[in-house]
């Protein structure tokens, strides 16, 4: 809330015009990167931070997204990540783990929320294991 008051005071004092004040307030809650819109307010509204769907993104886009998200939360999860995405992120972030079978990359820490109980992940066969692993890692990331 402090940031909003600072922006409003800057507008009130004339050091920030209305259009720029609006943009700065909007940037507190979301970020439009052209290829991706990051919802920084998701965690406050839902208890769960932003998770990135990597299948539609380039390695460079994932790197840029991770940097933006990690400036505001302790960890980020990229689902459906390719090996190329994982390789670039591992070169740029110290705490980066790639689970190849699940196609998941976690950068930073898990973002635990209050647990509501236990979850069982059940598969119908071995071909379901990658999706089950993805579900398990996602649940672990969320707490």
mmCIF file of C-alpha atoms in Angstrom:
data_model
loop_
_atom_site.group_PDB
_atom_site.id
_atom_site.type_symbol
_atom_site.label_atom_id
_atom_site.label_comp_id
_atom_site.label_asym_id
_atom_site.label_seq_id
_atom_site.Cartn_x
_atom_site.Cartn_y
_atom_site.Cartn_z
ATOM 1 C CA UNK A 1 0.000 0.000 0.000
ATOM 2 C CA UNK A 2 2.967 2.292 0.682
ATOM 3 C CA UNK A 3 3.829 2.430 -3.034
ATOM 4 C CA UNK A 4 0.338 3.609 -3.982
ATOM 5 C CA UNK A 5 0.498 6.449 -1.456
ATOM 6 C CA UNK A 6 3.938 7.465 -2.757
ATOM 7 C CA UNK A 7 2.605 7.566 -6.333
ATOM 8 C CA UNK A 8 -0.489 9.529 -5.294
ATOM 9 C CA UNK A 9 1.636 12.006 -3.333
ATOM 10 C CA UNK A 10 3.923 12.477 -6.347
ATOM 11 C CA UNK A 11 0.838 13.208 -8.453
ATOM 12 C CA UNK A 12 -0.548 15.564 -5.814
ATOM 13 C CA UNK A 13 2.795 17.398 -5.597
ATOM 14 C CA UNK A 14 2.966 17.740 -9.372
ATOM 15 C CA UNK A 15 6.086 15.604 -9.848
ATOM 16 C CA UNK A 16 4.065 12.950 -11.681
ATOM 17 C CA UNK A 17 1.317 13.545 -14.233
ATOM 18 C CA UNK A 18 -1.983 11.655 -14.167
ATOM 19 C CA UNK A 19 -1.126 9.313 -17.052
ATOM 20 C CA UNK A 20 2.215 8.272 -15.541
ATOM 21 C CA UNK A 21 0.660 7.914 -12.082
ATOM 22 C CA UNK A 22 -1.926 5.548 -13.558
ATOM 23 C CA UNK A 23 0.782 3.500 -15.286
ATOM 24 C CA UNK A 24 2.849 3.268 -12.111
ATOM 25 C CA UNK A 25 -0.150 2.106 -10.083
ATOM 26 C CA UNK A 26 -1.020 -0.459 -12.753
ATOM 27 C CA UNK A 27 2.583 -1.726 -12.697
ATOM 28 C CA UNK A 28 2.214 -2.494 -8.998
ATOM 29 C CA UNK A 29 -0.407 -5.103 -9.881
ATOM 30 C CA UNK A 30 0.531 -6.355 -13.343
ATOM 31 C CA UNK A 31 3.170 -6.107 -16.019
ATOM 32 C CA UNK A 32 2.455 -6.273 -19.748
ATOM 33 C CA UNK A 33 5.634 -7.502 -21.411
ATOM 34 C CA UNK A 34 4.054 -7.726 -24.864
ATOM 35 C CA UNK A 35 4.406 -11.504 -25.040
ATOM 36 C CA UNK A 36 3.214 -12.068 -21.478
ATOM 37 C CA UNK A 37 1.071 -10.380 -18.870
ATOM 38 C CA UNK A 38 2.271 -11.029 -15.335
ATOM 39 C CA UNK A 39 -0.305 -10.782 -12.572
ATOM 40 C CA UNK A 40 1.651 -9.617 -9.519
ATOM 41 C CA UNK A 41 -1.555 -9.314 -7.491
ATOM 42 C CA UNK A 42 -2.566 -12.967 -7.956
ATOM 43 C CA UNK A 43 -0.950 -14.097 -4.710
ATOM 44 C CA UNK A 44 -2.818 -11.479 -2.659
ATOM 45 C CA UNK A 45 -6.146 -12.359 -4.303
ATOM 46 C CA UNK A 46 -5.811 -16.136 -4.463
ATOM 47 C CA UNK A 47 -2.979 -17.083 -2.102
ATOM 48 C CA UNK A 48 -1.030 -18.507 -5.049
ATOM 49 C CA UNK A 49 1.676 -16.636 -6.944
ATOM 50 C CA UNK A 50 2.135 -16.515 -10.698
ATOM 51 C CA UNK A 51 3.106 -19.737 -12.501
ATOM 52 C CA UNK A 52 4.422 -19.577 -16.066
ATOM 53 C CA UNK A 53 3.189 -21.801 -18.913
ATOM 54 C CA UNK A 54 6.455 -22.334 -20.789
ATOM 55 C CA UNK A 55 5.254 -24.236 -23.868
ATOM 56 C CA UNK A 56 4.301 -21.053 -25.717
ATOM 57 C CA UNK A 57 7.408 -19.092 -24.710
ATOM 58 C CA UNK A 58 10.992 -18.817 -25.918
ATOM 59 C CA UNK A 59 13.915 -19.376 -23.544
ATOM 60 C CA UNK A 60 14.640 -15.631 -23.626
ATOM 61 C CA UNK A 61 11.060 -14.773 -22.755
ATOM 62 C CA UNK A 62 11.143 -17.210 -19.822
ATOM 63 C CA UNK A 63 14.350 -15.606 -18.559
ATOM 64 C CA UNK A 64 12.809 -12.132 -18.755
ATOM 65 C CA UNK A 65 9.607 -13.322 -17.044
ATOM 66 C CA UNK A 66 11.544 -15.029 -14.234
ATOM 67 C CA UNK A 67 13.541 -11.884 -13.543
ATOM 68 C CA UNK A 68 10.346 -9.813 -13.253
ATOM 69 C CA UNK A 69 8.574 -12.328 -11.016
ATOM 70 C CA UNK A 70 11.585 -12.984 -8.782
ATOM 71 C CA UNK A 71 11.813 -9.274 -8.070
ATOM 72 C CA UNK A 72 8.471 -9.667 -6.246
ATOM 73 C CA UNK A 73 8.242 -13.260 -5.001
ATOM 74 C CA UNK A 74 10.741 -15.846 -3.761
ATOM 75 C CA UNK A 75 10.223 -18.426 -6.477
ATOM 76 C CA UNK A 76 8.732 -19.094 -9.861
ATOM 77 C CA UNK A 77 7.587 -22.281 -11.537
ATOM 78 C CA UNK A 78 7.678 -22.784 -15.299
ATOM 79 C CA UNK A 79 5.519 -25.654 -16.537
ATOM 80 C CA UNK A 80 5.886 -27.423 -19.898
ATOM 81 C CA UNK A 81 9.461 -26.172 -20.092
ATOM 82 C CA UNK A 82 11.828 -27.358 -22.811
ATOM 83 C CA UNK A 83 15.418 -28.363 -22.195
ATOM 84 C CA UNK A 84 16.513 -25.133 -23.863
ATOM 85 C CA UNK A 85 14.466 -23.074 -21.408
ATOM 86 C CA UNK A 86 15.914 -25.025 -18.477
ATOM 87 C CA UNK A 87 19.486 -24.652 -19.745
ATOM 88 C CA UNK A 88 19.220 -20.865 -20.083
ATOM 89 C CA UNK A 89 17.585 -20.464 -16.678
ATOM 90 C CA UNK A 90 20.193 -22.700 -15.008
ATOM 91 C CA UNK A 91 22.943 -20.506 -16.486
ATOM 92 C CA UNK A 92 21.320 -17.369 -15.079
ATOM 93 C CA UNK A 93 19.944 -18.443 -11.704
ATOM 94 C CA UNK A 94 21.798 -20.205 -8.916
ATOM 95 C CA UNK A 95 18.803 -21.925 -7.347
ATOM 96 C CA UNK A 96 17.278 -23.499 -10.473
ATOM 97 C CA UNK A 97 16.011 -27.074 -10.683
ATOM 98 C CA UNK A 98 14.844 -28.813 -13.876
ATOM 99 C CA UNK A 99 12.712 -31.948 -13.699
ATOM 100 C CA UNK A 100 12.987 -33.260 -17.259
ATOM 101 C CA UNK A 101 10.293 -35.949 -17.029
ATOM 102 C CA UNK A 102 7.734 -33.435 -15.725
ATOM 103 C CA UNK A 103 8.974 -30.602 -17.962
ATOM 104 C CA UNK A 104 9.101 -28.263 -14.971
ATOM 105 C CA UNK A 105 11.672 -25.685 -13.939
ATOM 106 C CA UNK A 106 11.643 -24.132 -10.479
ATOM 107 C CA UNK A 107 13.725 -21.027 -9.920
ATOM 108 C CA UNK A 108 14.167 -19.863 -6.351
ATOM 109 C CA UNK A 109 12.157 -21.255 -3.473
ATOM 110 C CA UNK A 110 8.863 -23.044 -3.278
ATOM 111 C CA UNK A 111 6.104 -20.603 -2.339
ATOM 112 C CA UNK A 112 4.220 -22.464 0.354
ATOM 113 C CA UNK A 113 0.764 -21.415 1.364
ATOM 114 C CA UNK A 114 -1.276 -22.822 4.189
ATOM 115 C CA UNK A 115 -1.891 -26.465 3.442
ATOM 116 C CA UNK A 116 -5.509 -27.505 3.204
ATOM 117 C CA UNK A 117 -4.715 -31.198 3.525
ATOM 118 C CA UNK A 118 -3.200 -34.027 1.563
ATOM 119 C CA UNK A 119 -3.566 -34.834 -2.108
ATOM 120 C CA UNK A 120 -3.279 -38.215 -3.787
ATOM 121 C CA UNK A 121 -2.010 -38.306 -7.366
ATOM 122 C CA UNK A 122 -3.184 -41.449 -9.110
ATOM 123 C CA UNK A 123 -2.213 -42.615 -12.577
ATOM 124 C CA UNK A 124 -3.790 -45.152 -14.905
ATOM 125 C CA UNK A 125 -0.404 -46.356 -16.118
ATOM 126 C CA UNK A 126 3.204 -45.477 -16.795
ATOM 127 C CA UNK A 127 2.360 -43.092 -19.650
ATOM 128 C CA UNK A 128 0.657 -40.828 -17.076
ATOM 129 C CA UNK A 129 3.764 -40.541 -14.913
ATOM 130 C CA UNK A 130 5.110 -37.302 -16.483
ATOM 131 C CA UNK A 131 1.785 -35.514 -15.913
ATOM 132 C CA UNK A 132 1.515 -36.955 -12.403
ATOM 133 C CA UNK A 133 5.061 -35.787 -11.677
ATOM 134 C CA UNK A 134 4.174 -32.314 -12.984
ATOM 135 C CA UNK A 135 1.115 -32.233 -10.713
ATOM 136 C CA UNK A 136 3.193 -33.357 -7.718
ATOM 137 C CA UNK A 137 5.914 -30.782 -8.269
ATOM 138 C CA UNK A 138 3.341 -28.039 -8.788
ATOM 139 C CA UNK A 139 1.596 -28.986 -5.544
ATOM 140 C CA UNK A 140 4.953 -29.031 -3.758
ATOM 141 C CA UNK A 141 5.773 -25.575 -5.135
ATOM 142 C CA UNK A 142 2.443 -24.252 -3.906
ATOM 143 C CA UNK A 143 2.803 -25.839 -0.477
#
